[in-house]
CSV table of N, CA and C in Angstrom, one decimal:
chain,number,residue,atom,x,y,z
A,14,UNK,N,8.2,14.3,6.8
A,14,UNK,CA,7.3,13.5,7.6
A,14,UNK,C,8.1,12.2,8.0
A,15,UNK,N,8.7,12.4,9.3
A,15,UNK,CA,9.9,11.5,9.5
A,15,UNK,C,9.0,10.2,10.6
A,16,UNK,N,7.7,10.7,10.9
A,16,UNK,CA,6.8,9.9,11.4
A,16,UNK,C,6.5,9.3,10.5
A,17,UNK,N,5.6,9.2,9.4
A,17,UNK,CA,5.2,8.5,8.6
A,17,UNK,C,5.9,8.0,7.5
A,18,UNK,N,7.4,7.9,7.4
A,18,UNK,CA,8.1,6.9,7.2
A,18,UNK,C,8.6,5.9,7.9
A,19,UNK,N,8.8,6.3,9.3
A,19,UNK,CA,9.0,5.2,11.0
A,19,UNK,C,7.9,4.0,10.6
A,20,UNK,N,6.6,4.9,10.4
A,20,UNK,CA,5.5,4.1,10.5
A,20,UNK,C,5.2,2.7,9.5
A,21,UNK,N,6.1,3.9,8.0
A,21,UNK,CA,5.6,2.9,7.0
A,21,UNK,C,6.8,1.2,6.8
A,22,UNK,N,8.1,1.9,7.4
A,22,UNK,CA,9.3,1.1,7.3
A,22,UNK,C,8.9,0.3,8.9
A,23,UNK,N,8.1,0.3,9.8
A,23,UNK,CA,7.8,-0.5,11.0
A,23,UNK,C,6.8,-1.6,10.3
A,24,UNK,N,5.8,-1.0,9.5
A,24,UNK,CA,4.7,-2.4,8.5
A,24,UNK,C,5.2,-3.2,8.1
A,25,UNK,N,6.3,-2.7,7.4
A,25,UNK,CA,7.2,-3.0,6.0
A,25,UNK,C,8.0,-4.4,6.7
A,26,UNK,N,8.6,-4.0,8.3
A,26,UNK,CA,9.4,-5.0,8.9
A,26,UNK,C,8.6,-5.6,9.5
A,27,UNK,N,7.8,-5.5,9.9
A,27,UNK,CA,6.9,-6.5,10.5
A,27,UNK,C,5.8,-7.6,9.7
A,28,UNK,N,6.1,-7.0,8.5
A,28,UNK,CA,5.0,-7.9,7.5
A,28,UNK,C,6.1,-9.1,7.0
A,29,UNK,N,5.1,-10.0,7.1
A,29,UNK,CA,5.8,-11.9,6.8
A,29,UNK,C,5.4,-11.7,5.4
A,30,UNK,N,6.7,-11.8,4.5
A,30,UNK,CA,6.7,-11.7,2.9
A,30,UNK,C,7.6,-11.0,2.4
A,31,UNK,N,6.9,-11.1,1.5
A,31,UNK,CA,8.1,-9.8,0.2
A,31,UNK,C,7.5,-8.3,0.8
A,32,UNK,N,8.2,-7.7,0.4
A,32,UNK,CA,7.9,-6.0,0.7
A,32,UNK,C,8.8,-5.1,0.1
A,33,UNK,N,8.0,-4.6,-0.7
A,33,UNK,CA,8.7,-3.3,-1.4
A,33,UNK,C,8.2,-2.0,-0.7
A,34,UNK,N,9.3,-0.9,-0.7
A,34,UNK,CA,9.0,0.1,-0.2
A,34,UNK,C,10.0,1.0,-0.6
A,35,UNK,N,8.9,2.2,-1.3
A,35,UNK,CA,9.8,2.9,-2.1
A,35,UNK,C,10.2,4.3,-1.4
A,36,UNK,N,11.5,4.9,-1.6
A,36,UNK,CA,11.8,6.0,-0.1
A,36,UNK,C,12.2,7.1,-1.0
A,37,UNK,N,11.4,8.3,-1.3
A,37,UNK,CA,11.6,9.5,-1.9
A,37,UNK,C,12.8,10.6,-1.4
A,38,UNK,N,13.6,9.8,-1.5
A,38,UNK,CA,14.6,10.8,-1.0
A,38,UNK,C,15.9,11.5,-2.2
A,39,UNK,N,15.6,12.8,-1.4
A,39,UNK,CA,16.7,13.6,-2.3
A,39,UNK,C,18.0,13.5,-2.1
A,40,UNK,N,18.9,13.1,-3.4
A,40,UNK,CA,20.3,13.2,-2.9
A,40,UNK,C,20.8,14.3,-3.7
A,41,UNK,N,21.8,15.2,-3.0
A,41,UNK,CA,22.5,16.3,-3.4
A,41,UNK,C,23.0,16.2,-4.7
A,42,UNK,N,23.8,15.1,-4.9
A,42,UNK,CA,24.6,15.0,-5.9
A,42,UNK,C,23.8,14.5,-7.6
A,43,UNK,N,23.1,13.5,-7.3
A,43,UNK,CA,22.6,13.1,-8.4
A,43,UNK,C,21.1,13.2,-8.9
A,44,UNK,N,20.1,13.8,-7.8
A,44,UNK,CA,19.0,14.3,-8.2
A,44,UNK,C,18.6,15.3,-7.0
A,45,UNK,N,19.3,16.1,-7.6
A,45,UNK,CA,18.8,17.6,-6.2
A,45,UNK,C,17.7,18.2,-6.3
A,46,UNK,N,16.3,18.2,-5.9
A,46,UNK,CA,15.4,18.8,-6.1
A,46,UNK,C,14.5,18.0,-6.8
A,47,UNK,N,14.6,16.3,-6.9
A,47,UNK,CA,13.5,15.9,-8.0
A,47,UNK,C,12.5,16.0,-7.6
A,48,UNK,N,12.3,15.7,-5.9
A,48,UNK,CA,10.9,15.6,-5.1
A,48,UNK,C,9.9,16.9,-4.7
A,49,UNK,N,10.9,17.6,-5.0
A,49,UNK,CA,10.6,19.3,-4.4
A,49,UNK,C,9.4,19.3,-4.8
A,50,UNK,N,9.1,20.0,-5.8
A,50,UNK,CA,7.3,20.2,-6.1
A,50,UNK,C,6.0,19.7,-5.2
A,51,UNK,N,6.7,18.2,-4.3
A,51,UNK,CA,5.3,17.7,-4.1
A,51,UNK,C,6.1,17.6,-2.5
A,52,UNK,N,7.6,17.6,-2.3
A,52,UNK,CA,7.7,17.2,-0.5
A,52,UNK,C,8.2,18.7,-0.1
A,53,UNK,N,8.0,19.5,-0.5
A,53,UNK,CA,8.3,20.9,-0.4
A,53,UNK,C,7.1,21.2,1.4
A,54,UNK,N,7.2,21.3,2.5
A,54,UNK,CA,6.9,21.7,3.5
A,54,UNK,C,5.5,22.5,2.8
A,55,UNK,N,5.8,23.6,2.4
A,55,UNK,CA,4.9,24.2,2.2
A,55,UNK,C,3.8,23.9,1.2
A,56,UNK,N,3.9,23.1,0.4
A,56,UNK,CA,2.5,22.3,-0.7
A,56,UNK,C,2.5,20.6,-0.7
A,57,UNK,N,3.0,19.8,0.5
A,57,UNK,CA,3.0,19.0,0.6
A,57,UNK,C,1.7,18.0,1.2
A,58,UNK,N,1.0,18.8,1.9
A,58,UNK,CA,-0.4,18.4,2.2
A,58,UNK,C,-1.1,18.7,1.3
A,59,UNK,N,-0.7,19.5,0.2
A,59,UNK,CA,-1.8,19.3,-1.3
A,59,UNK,C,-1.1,18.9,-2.0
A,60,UNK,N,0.0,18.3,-2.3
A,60,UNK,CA,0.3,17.4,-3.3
A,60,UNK,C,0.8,15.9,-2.8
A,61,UNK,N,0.5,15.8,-1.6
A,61,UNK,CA,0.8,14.4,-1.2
A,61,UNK,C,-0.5,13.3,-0.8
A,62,UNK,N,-0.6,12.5,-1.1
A,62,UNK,CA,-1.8,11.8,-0.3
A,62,UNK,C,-1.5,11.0,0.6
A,63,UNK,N,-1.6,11.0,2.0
A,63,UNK,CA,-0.9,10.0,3.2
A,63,UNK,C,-2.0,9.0,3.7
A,64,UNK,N,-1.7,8.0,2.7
A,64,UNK,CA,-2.7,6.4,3.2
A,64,UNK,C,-3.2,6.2,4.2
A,65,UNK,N,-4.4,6.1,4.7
A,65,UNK,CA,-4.5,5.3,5.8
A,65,UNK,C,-5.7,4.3,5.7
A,66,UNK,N,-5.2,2.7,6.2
A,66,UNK,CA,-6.2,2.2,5.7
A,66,UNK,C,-7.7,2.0,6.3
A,67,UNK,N,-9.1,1.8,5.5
A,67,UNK,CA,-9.8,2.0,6.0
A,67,UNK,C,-10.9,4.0,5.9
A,68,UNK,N,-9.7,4.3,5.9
A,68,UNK,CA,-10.1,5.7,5.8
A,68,UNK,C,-10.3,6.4,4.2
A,69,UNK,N,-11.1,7.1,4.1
A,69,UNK,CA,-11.5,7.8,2.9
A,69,UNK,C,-10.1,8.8,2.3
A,70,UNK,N,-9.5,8.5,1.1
A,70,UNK,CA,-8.7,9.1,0.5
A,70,UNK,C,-9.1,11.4,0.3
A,71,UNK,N,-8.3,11.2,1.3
A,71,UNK,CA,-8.3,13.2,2.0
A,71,UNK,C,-7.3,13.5,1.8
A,72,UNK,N,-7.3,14.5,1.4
A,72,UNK,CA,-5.8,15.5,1.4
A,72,UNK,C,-5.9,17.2,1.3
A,73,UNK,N,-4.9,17.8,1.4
A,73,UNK,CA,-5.3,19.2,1.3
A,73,UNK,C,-4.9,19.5,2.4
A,74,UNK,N,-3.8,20.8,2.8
A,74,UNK,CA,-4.0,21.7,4.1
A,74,UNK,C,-5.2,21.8,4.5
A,75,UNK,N,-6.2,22.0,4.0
A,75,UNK,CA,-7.2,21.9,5.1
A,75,UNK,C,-8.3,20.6,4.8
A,76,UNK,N,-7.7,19.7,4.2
A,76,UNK,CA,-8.8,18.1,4.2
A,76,UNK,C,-9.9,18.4,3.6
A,77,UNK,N,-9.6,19.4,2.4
A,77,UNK,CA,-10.7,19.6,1.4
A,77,UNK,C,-10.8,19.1,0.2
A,78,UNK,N,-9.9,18.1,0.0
A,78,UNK,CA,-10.0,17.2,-1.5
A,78,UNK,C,-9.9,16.3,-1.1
A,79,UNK,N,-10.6,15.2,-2.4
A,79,UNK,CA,-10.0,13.7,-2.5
A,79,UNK,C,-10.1,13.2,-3.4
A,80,UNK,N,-10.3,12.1,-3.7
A,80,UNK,CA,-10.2,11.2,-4.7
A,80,UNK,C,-11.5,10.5,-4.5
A,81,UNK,N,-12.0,10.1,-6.1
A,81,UNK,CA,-13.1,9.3,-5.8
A,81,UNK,C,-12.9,8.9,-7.5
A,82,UNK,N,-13.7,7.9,-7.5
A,82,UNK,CA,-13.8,7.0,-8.9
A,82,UNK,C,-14.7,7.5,-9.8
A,83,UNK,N,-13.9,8.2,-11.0
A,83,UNK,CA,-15.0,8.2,-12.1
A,83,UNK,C,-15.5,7.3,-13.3
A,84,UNK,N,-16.2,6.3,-13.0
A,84,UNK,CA,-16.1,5.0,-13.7
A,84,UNK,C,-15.0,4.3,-13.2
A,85,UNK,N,-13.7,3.6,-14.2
A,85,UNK,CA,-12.8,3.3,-13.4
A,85,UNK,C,-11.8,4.1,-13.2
A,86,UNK,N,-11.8,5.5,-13.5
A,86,UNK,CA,-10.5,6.2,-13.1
A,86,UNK,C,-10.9,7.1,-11.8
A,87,UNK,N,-9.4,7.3,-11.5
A,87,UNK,CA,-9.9,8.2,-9.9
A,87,UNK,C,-9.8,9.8,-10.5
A,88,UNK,N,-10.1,10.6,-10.0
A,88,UNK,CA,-10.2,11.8,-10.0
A,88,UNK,C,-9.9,12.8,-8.7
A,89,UNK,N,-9.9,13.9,-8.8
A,89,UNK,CA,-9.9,15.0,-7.9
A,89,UNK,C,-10.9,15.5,-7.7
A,90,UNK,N,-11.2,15.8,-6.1
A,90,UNK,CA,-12.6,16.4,-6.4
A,90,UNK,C,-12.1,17.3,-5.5
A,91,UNK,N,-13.1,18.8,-4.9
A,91,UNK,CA,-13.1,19.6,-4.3
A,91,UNK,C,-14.1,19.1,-3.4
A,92,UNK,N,-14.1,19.0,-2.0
A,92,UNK,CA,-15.0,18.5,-0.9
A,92,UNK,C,-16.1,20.0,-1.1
A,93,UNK,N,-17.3,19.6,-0.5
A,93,UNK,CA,-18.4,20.6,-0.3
A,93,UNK,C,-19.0,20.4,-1.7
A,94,UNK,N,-20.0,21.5,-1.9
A,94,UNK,CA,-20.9,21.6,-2.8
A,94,UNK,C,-21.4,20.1,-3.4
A,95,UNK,N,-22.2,19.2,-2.5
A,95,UNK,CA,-22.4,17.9,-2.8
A,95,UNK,C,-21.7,17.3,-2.8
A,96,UNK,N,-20.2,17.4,-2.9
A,96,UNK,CA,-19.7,16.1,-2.3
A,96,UNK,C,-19.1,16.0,-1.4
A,97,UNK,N,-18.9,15.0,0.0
A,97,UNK,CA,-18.5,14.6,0.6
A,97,UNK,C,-17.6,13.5,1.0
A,98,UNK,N,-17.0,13.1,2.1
A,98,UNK,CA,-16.5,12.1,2.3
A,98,UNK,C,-16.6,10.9,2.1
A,99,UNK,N,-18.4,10.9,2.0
A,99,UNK,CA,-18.9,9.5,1.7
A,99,UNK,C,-18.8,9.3,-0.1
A,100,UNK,N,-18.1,10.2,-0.7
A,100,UNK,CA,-18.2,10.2,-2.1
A,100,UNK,C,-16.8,9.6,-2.4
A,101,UNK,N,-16.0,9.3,-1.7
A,101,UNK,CA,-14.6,8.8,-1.9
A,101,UNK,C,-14.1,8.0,-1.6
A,102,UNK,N,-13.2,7.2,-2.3
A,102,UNK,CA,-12.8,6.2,-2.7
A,102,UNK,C,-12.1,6.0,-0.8
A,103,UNK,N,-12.3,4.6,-0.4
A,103,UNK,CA,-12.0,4.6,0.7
A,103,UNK,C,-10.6,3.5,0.6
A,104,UNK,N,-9.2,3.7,1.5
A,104,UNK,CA,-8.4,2.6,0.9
A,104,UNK,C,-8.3,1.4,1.9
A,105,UNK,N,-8.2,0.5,1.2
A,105,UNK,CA,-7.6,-0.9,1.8
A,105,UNK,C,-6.6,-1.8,1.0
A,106,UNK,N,-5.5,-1.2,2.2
A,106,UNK,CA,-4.3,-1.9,2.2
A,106,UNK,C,-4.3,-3.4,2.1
A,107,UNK,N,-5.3,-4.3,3.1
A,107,UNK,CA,-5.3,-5.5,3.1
A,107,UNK,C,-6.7,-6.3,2.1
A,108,UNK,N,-6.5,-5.4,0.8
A,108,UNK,CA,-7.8,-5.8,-0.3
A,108,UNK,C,-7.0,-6.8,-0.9
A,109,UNK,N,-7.7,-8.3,-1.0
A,109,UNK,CA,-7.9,-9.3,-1.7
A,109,UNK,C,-6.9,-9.0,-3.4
A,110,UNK,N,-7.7,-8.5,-4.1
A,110,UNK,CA,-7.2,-8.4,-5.2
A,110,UNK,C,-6.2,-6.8,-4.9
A,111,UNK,N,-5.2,-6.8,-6.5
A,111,UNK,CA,-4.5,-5.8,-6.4
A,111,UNK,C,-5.0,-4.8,-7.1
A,112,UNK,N,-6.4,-4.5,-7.7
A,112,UNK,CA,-6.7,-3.4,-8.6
A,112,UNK,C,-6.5,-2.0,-8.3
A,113,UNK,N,-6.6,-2.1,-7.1
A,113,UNK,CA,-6.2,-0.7,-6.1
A,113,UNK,C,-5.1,0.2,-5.8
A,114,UNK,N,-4.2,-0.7,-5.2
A,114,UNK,CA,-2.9,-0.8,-5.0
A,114,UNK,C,-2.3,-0.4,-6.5
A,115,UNK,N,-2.7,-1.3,-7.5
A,115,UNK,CA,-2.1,-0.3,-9.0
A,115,UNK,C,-3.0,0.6,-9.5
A,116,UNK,N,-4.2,1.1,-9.1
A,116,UNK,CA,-4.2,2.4,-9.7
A,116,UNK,C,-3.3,3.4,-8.6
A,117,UNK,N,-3.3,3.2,-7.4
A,117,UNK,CA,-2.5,4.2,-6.5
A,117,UNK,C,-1.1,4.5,-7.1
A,118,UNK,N,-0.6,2.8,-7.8
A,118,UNK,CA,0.8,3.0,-8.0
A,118,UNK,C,1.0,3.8,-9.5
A,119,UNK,N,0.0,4.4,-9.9
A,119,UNK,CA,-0.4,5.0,-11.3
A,119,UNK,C,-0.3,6.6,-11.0
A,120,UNK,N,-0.8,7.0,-10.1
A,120,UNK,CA,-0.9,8.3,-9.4
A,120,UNK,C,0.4,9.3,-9.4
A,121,UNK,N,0.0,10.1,-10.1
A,121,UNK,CA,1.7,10.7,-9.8
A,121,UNK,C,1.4,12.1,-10.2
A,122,UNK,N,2.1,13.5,-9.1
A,122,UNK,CA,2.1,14.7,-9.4
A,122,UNK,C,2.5,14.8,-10.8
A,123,UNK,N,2.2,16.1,-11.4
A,123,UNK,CA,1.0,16.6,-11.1
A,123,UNK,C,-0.5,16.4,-11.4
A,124,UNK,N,-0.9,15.7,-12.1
A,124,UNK,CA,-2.1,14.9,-12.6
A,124,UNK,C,-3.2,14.7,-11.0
A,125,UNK,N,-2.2,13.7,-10.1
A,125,UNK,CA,-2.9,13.5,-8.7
A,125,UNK,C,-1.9,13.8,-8.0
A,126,UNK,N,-2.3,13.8,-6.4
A,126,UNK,CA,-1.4,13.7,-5.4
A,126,UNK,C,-0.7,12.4,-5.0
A,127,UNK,N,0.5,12.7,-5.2
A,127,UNK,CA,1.4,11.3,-5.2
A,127,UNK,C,1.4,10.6,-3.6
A,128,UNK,N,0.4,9.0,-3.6
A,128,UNK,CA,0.5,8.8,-2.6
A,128,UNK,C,1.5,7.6,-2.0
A,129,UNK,N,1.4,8.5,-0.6
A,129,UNK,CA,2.4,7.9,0.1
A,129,UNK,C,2.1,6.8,1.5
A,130,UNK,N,2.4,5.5,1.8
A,130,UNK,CA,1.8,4.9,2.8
A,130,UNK,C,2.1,3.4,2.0
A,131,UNK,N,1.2,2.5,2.8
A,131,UNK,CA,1.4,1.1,2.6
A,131,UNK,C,-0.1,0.9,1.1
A,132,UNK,N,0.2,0.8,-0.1
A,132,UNK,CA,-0.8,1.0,-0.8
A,132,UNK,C,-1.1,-0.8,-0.7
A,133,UNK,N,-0.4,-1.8,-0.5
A,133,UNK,CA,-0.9,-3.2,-0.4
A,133,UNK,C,-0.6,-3.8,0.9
A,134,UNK,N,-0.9,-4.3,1.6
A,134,UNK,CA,-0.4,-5.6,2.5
A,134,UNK,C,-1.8,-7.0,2.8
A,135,UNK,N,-0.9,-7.4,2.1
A,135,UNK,CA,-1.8,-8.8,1.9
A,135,UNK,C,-0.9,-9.9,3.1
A,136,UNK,N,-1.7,-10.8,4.0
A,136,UNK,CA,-1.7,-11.9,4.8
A,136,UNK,C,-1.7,-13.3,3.9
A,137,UNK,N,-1.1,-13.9,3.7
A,137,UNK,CA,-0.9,-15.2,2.7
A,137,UNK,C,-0.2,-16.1,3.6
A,138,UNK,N,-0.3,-17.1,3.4
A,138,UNK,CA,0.4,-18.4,4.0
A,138,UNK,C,1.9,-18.0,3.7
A,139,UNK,N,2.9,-18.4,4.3
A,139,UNK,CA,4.3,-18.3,3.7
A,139,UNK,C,4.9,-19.6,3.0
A,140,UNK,N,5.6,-19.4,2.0
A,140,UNK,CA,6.0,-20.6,1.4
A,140,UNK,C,6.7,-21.9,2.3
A,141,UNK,N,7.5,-21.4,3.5
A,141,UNK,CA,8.1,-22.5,5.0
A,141,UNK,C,7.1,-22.7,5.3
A,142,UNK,N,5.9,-22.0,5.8
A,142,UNK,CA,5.6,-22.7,6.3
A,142,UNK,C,3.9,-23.9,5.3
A,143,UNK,N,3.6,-23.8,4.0
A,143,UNK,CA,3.1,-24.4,2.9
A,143,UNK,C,3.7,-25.8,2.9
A,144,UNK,N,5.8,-25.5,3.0
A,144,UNK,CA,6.7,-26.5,3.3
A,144,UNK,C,6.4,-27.5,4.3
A,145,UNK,N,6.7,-26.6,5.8
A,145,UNK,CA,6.6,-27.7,6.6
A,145,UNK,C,5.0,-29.0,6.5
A,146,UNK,N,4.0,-27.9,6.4
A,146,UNK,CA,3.0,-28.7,6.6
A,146,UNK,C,2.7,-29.6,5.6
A,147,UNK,N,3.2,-29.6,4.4
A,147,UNK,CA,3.2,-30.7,3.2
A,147,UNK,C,4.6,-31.7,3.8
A,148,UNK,N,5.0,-31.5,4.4
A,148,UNK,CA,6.2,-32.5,4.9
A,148,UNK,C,5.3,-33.1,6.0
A,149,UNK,N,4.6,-32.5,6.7
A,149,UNK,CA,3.8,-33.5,8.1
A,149,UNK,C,2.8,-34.1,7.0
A,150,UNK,N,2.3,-33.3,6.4
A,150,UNK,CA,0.8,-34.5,5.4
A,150,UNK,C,1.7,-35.5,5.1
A,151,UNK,N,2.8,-35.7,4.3
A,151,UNK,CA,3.6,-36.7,3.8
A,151,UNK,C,4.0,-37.3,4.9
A,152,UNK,N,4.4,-37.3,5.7
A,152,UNK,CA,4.3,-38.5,7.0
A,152,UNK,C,3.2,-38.8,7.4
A,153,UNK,N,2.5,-38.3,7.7
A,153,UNK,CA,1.1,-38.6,8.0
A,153,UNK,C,0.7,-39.9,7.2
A,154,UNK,N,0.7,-39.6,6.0
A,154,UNK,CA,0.4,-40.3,4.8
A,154,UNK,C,1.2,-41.7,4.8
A,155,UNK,N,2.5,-41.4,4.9
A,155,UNK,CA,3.4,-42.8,5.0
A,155,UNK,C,3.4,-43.7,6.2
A,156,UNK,N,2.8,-42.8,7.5
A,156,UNK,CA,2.1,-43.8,8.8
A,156,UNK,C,0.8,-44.5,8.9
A,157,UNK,N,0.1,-43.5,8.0
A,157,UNK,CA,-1.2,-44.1,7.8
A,157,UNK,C,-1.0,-45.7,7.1
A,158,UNK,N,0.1,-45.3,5.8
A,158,UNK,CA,0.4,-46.7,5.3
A,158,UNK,C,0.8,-47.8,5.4
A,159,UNK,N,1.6,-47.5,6.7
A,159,UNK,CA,2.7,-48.2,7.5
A,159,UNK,C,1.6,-49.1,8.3
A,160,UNK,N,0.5,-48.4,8.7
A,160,UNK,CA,-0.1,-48.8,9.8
A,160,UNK,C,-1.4,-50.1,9.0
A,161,UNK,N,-2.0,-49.2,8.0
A,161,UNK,CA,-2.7,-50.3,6.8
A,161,UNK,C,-2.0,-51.2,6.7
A,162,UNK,N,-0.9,-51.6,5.9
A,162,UNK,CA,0.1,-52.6,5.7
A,162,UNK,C,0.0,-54.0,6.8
A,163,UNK,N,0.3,-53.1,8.2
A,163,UNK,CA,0.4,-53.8,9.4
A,163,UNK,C,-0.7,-54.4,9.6
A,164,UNK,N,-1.7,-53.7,9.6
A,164,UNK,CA,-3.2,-54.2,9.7
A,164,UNK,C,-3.3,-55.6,9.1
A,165,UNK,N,-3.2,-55.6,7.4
A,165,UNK,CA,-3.9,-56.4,6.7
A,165,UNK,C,-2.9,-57.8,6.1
A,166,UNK,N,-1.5,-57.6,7.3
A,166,UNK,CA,-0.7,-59.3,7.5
A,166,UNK,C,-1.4,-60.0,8.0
C-alpha cells in the first residue's frame, strides 16, 4: 500500500511537532519475512486495519469486521447478525487525550489487526512560538512600566 504510506508520511510532514512514524518494512538481510503474515497481498485486508479518522474501525476483504469496545478492551467482531457499524469503535486521530491512540498502539497480529495510519495527531501551540509571545508580554510589560514611571514624575 504505497498510497497509504505517501499519505501517512505527507501528515507526518506537514504536522507542526514531534512525529513518530513507524515504517514496516522488510529487509532481506536482517529480518526477511517478519511482516509477512499480516502485509502479505493476499490476507492483508484481514489482518491490517487502515485508520481513517472519523470513520468506524472496518476491515476485512469484504468490510465485514471491526473493532468495538468491550468494557475497556477492544475486540473483534463479525459485522451482521446485530451488529453493525454503529457498534464500533469510531477513530480520532485529533482526540484530546491519548487513551486511544495507546490502545491502537497495543494491537498487534494475531490477537487484532495491526493498525496502520495516523493513530494521534494533536494541534498544540509550538514551544517558538509559546517563546515569542512570552517575549512580546515581557515588553509589553516593561512599556507599560516605562510609561507608569513617566506618568507619575
Amino acid at each position: 500500500h504505497t498510497e497509504h504510506l505517501q499519505e501517512t508520511l505527507n501528515k507526518a510532514g506537514h504536522h507542526h511537532g514531534s512525529v513518530f512514524v513507524e515504517v514496516l518494512q522488510n529487509c532481506n538481510i536482517f529480518n526477511d519475512g517478519a511482516y509477512r503474515e499480516f502485509t502479505e497481498r493476499d490476507v492483508r485486508e484481514d489482518r491490517m486495519l487502515f485508520l481513517a479518522d472519523g470513520q468506524p474501525m472496518v476491515f476485512g476483504k469484504d468490510h465485514d469486521k471491526g473493532i468495538r469496545l468491550n468494557g475497556l478492551h477492544p475486540e473483534v467482531v463479525q459485522l451482521g447478525n446485530g451488529i453493525s457499524e454503529k457498534d464500533l469503535l469510531v477513530h480520532h486521530e485529533n482526540a484530546d487525550d491519548p487513551y486511544l491512540a495507546f490502545m491502537l498502539s497495543r494491537m498487534w497480529w494475531p490477537q487484532f489487526p495491526v493498525p496502520v495510519g495516523a493513530l494521534r495527531r494533536v494541534e498544540r501551540t509550538l514551544h517558538a512560538n509559546v517563546r515569542s509571545d512570552t517575549g512580546a508580554l515581557a515588553r509589553l510589560h516593561r512599556v507599560a512600566k516605562q510609561v507608569a514611571e513617566c506618568l507619575s514624575k
